[in-house]
Structure formats: structure tokens, C-alpha cells
Amino acid sequence: EPEVTQTPSHQVTQMGQEVILRCVPISNHLYFYWYRQILGQKVEFLVSFYNNEISEKSEIFDDQFSVERPDGSNFTLKIRSTKLEDSAMYFCASSEVAETQYFGPGTRLLVL
Amino acid sequence: GEDVEQSLFLSVREGDSSVINCTYTDSSSTYLYWYKQEPGAGLQLLTYIFSNMDMKQDQRLTVLLNKKDKHLSLRIADTQTGDSAIYFCAERGDTGKLIFGQGTTLQVKP
């Protein structure tokens, strides 16, 4: 069964460094999303992406964040200058139609 | 604003039924979802219901939706130890993003 994959599974970085989180959505899907879950808190929406552009972004998704679909298979989330409070589990999701989003296993990001 | 609330913990005995409850605030929600998260894993889509339906059954899972009270429940029949996980309720608003509850930890005792 096709699934969303994410790399790396864990990332440790120093505050102020740039990180790129990678996702490979399910191949025929058209809608892509990033969510994050800070430890002990709810899963929060960050951004949605369709037709090579951002459809919606949350208040969290400020200028430090960017997304890109550099080729036909990858979908990336870049954090330009990480802060301690960016430590979280980051989930990528994709959907073929708008109704059902399938999630990857997540990347656990720790900012020191 | 949009908000989804769930109770944090439920403990049942193996073989019993589990009922996990959820309330939401956005009356324009088009779809409501249940996701399952096992330790160290991602969010697995279990089932979802369109907002014009009252009930959906899928094998051991039954979803009930009370749109008037904005209440969603997930019933797991014959709960097994493998059902132990965190269960997230989510609503989909007009723009497509999902809004999640805080998750209910289901503990199944043998």
C-alpha cells in the first residue's frame, strides 16, 4: 500500500541553524500539507500546498518557514534559523482529493 | 475560533467496547476524522464521516455524529490490546486544513 515517507526520522540541530525536512507524498496525490506537534500539545496545521503554490498557511508559518516541491516527488519544509520553540514532531501529509489526508511517520526535530 | 476537544484517557478491558468522544465548534465542518497514533509512529487514518451522515460503520469501528450538539464518537467493538494507542479526532474546515483534538490515550488491559 502506498504511503507517505519522511526523512530524516530524527534531526538534532543548533539554534540558528537551517534545517530541511523532506517528504515524499503518495505518488498520485495533488495536495500536500505540513503539521507539527509540540510535545504534549495538539497537532497544529502549518501550511497547505496545491498546484505548486501555498493554498493556506497558519500564523505559525512565518518568514522563517518555506516549502518547496523541487521535483515531481519531494516536498520539503525549510526552517531558516531554528529557535528552541521549533522543537517538535513535524508531519507531512498528502491527499489525492481534498477529503482524506494521509500522514507520514514524522520527523522529530530537536533544537538545542 | 475552531476548536476540538477530547477527554485525555480511557481504560478498558480486552473484549469490552471502547467509546471515545469528541466535541468540535466549527459548524461548517465538512468532514470529521479519527486518526490513530501508535508509539513512535505517524497518524494513521482510521475512518471519517461526512457531515451530512449520522453514522458510519467499518468492521469493528462505528462513528456517530450528532451535528446539533457538535459531538463525534468512535466506538471500537471487542477492543484488543493492539488497539492501545492515542486516538485523535479532527475536523476539516472549508479551507481543507485539519484541526485536531489533543488525543485520547486508550489503554486496553488484558
XYZ file of C-alpha atoms in Angstrom:
222
model
C 0.000 0.000 0.000
C 1.440 3.410 -0.929
C 2.486 5.593 1.972
C 3.942 8.980 2.758
C 7.594 8.821 3.752
C 9.655 11.386 5.640
C 13.365 11.865 6.208
C 15.160 12.107 8.481
C 13.260 10.411 11.280
C 15.203 12.451 13.839
C 17.154 15.687 13.491
C 19.161 17.492 16.134
C 20.342 20.982 15.321
C 21.789 24.045 16.990
C 19.667 27.146 17.453
C 20.050 29.476 14.474
C 20.863 26.694 12.011
C 18.816 25.939 8.938
C 17.041 22.604 8.630
C 15.280 20.983 5.708
C 12.707 18.300 6.390
C 11.882 16.061 3.475
C 8.724 14.275 2.497
C 7.782 12.012 -0.376
C 3.994 12.158 -0.758
C 1.939 9.359 -2.271
C 2.607 9.485 -5.997
C -0.754 10.481 -7.479
C -1.624 12.934 -4.729
C -2.119 16.594 -5.504
C -2.496 18.267 -2.120
C 0.359 18.484 0.366
C 0.489 19.619 3.972
C 2.816 20.147 6.904
C 1.682 19.884 10.506
C 3.621 19.887 13.724
C 3.105 18.548 17.220
C 4.995 20.083 20.098
C 5.435 17.552 22.882
C 2.269 17.315 24.938
C 0.298 19.639 22.663
C -2.160 19.274 19.817
C -1.207 18.575 16.230
C -1.180 22.007 14.547
C -1.585 22.901 10.903
C 1.320 24.778 9.341
C 0.755 25.017 5.593
C -1.051 23.503 2.634
C 0.268 23.381 -0.914
C -1.521 22.742 -4.188
C -0.659 23.353 -7.824
C 2.838 24.496 -6.916
C 1.775 27.199 -4.556
C 0.780 27.697 -0.952
C -3.013 27.434 -0.523
C -3.119 28.367 3.135
C -0.690 28.978 5.966
C -1.161 29.357 9.689
C 0.113 32.115 11.964
C 2.953 29.793 12.956
C 4.216 29.681 9.367
C 6.155 32.939 9.426
C 9.045 34.127 7.265
C 11.369 31.571 8.848
C 9.445 28.775 7.151
C 9.231 27.892 3.489
C 8.004 24.951 1.448
C 9.069 23.692 -1.911
C 8.313 20.919 -4.333
C 11.694 20.792 -6.048
C 10.841 17.886 -8.330
C 7.922 15.595 -9.070
C 8.270 13.563 -5.907
C 9.671 15.528 -2.978
C 8.003 18.123 -0.763
C 10.246 19.971 1.660
C 9.851 22.205 4.691
C 12.731 24.560 5.403
C 13.238 26.396 8.663
C 15.809 29.121 8.021
C 17.008 29.928 11.512
C 15.744 27.462 14.061
C 14.580 28.502 17.514
C 14.260 26.395 20.637
C 10.477 26.517 20.299
C 10.663 24.888 16.863
C 11.433 21.587 18.615
C 8.523 19.342 17.680
C 7.419 16.385 15.611
C 6.781 17.529 12.047
C 4.290 15.582 9.979
C 3.856 15.719 6.241
C 0.521 14.697 4.746
C -0.824 14.310 1.247
C -4.198 13.737 -0.350
C -5.489 12.823 -3.784
C -8.763 14.547 -3.176
C -9.363 17.133 -0.511
C -11.259 14.840 1.839
C -8.641 12.384 3.054
C -5.160 13.270 4.228
C -2.582 10.543 4.736
C 0.234 11.259 7.131
C 3.874 10.286 7.153
C 5.652 8.909 10.229
C 7.042 12.311 11.165
C 10.439 13.909 11.749
C 11.341 14.622 15.333
C 13.260 17.907 15.409
C 15.241 18.903 18.465
C 16.760 22.378 18.594
C 19.488 22.867 21.197
C -12.421 30.091 16.724
C -12.210 26.493 15.655
C -11.561 24.068 18.469
C -11.748 20.329 19.021
C -11.813 18.769 22.482
C -11.388 15.194 23.665
C -11.026 13.501 27.008
C -7.407 12.560 27.638
C -7.556 8.969 28.801
C -9.709 5.862 28.581
C -9.001 2.465 30.064
C -10.954 -0.660 29.111
C -10.603 -4.427 29.442
C -9.834 -6.568 26.447
C -13.061 -7.685 24.782
C -15.074 -4.704 26.012
C -16.275 -1.888 23.782
C -14.442 1.437 23.871
C -16.159 4.753 23.212
C -14.016 7.795 22.584
C -15.786 11.135 22.499
C -15.021 14.422 20.813
C -16.675 17.824 20.572
C -15.985 20.468 17.969
C -17.010 24.058 17.456
C -16.967 24.743 13.719
C -20.471 24.154 12.387
C -19.205 24.488 8.809
C -17.000 21.390 9.132
C -17.497 19.198 6.094
C -15.710 16.064 7.263
C -14.732 14.669 10.642
C -11.967 12.155 11.149
C -10.481 9.669 13.529
C -6.750 9.057 13.405
C -4.750 6.528 15.427
C -1.187 7.072 16.604
C 0.831 4.177 17.966
C 4.031 4.873 19.939
C 6.744 6.294 17.697
C 4.533 6.164 14.622
C 2.664 8.655 12.474
C -1.044 9.363 12.266
C -2.993 6.537 10.688
C -6.337 7.470 9.166
C -8.894 5.116 10.712
C -12.167 6.417 9.384
C -14.031 9.589 8.538
C -17.597 10.750 8.209
C -19.210 13.369 6.022
C -21.126 15.961 7.965
C -24.500 15.025 6.458
C -24.269 11.498 7.866
C -25.255 10.332 11.346
C -23.385 7.081 11.477
C -20.719 5.118 9.686
C -19.692 1.544 10.412
C -16.460 -0.074 9.295
C -15.836 -3.536 10.739
C -15.221 -3.037 14.497
C -15.419 0.753 14.233
C -18.617 2.774 14.493
C -18.619 6.542 14.158
C -21.605 8.508 15.439
C -22.115 12.155 14.598
C -24.551 14.436 16.398
C -24.340 17.576 14.326
C -26.772 19.515 16.503
C -24.573 19.013 19.585
C -21.325 19.023 17.550
C -20.409 15.695 19.112
C -18.494 12.885 17.450
C -17.774 9.477 18.911
C -15.746 6.441 17.927
C -16.832 3.053 19.202
C -14.418 0.154 18.969
C -16.128 -3.186 19.448
C -14.287 -6.132 21.032
C -11.290 -3.971 21.937
C -7.941 -5.741 21.644
C -4.564 -4.969 23.210
C -3.396 -3.942 19.744
C -5.926 -1.104 19.863
C -3.910 0.598 22.604
C -2.853 3.927 21.099
C -3.684 7.622 21.039
C -6.834 8.436 19.072
C -7.206 11.866 17.519
C -10.428 13.451 16.435
C -10.103 16.080 13.693
C -12.422 18.330 11.753
C -11.896 19.654 8.267
C -12.884 23.217 7.712
C -13.698 24.993 4.471
C -10.087 25.626 3.566
C -9.002 21.991 3.860
C -6.786 22.145 6.905
C -7.426 19.689 9.704
C -7.984 20.867 13.261
C -7.096 18.212 15.797
C -8.137 17.443 19.327
C -5.490 16.746 21.917
C -5.843 12.993 21.575
C -7.318 10.313 23.820
C -4.951 7.657 25.127
C -6.697 4.287 25.040
C -5.281 1.703 27.411
C -6.506 -1.859 26.917
C -5.918 -4.172 29.849
C -5.668 -7.920 29.228
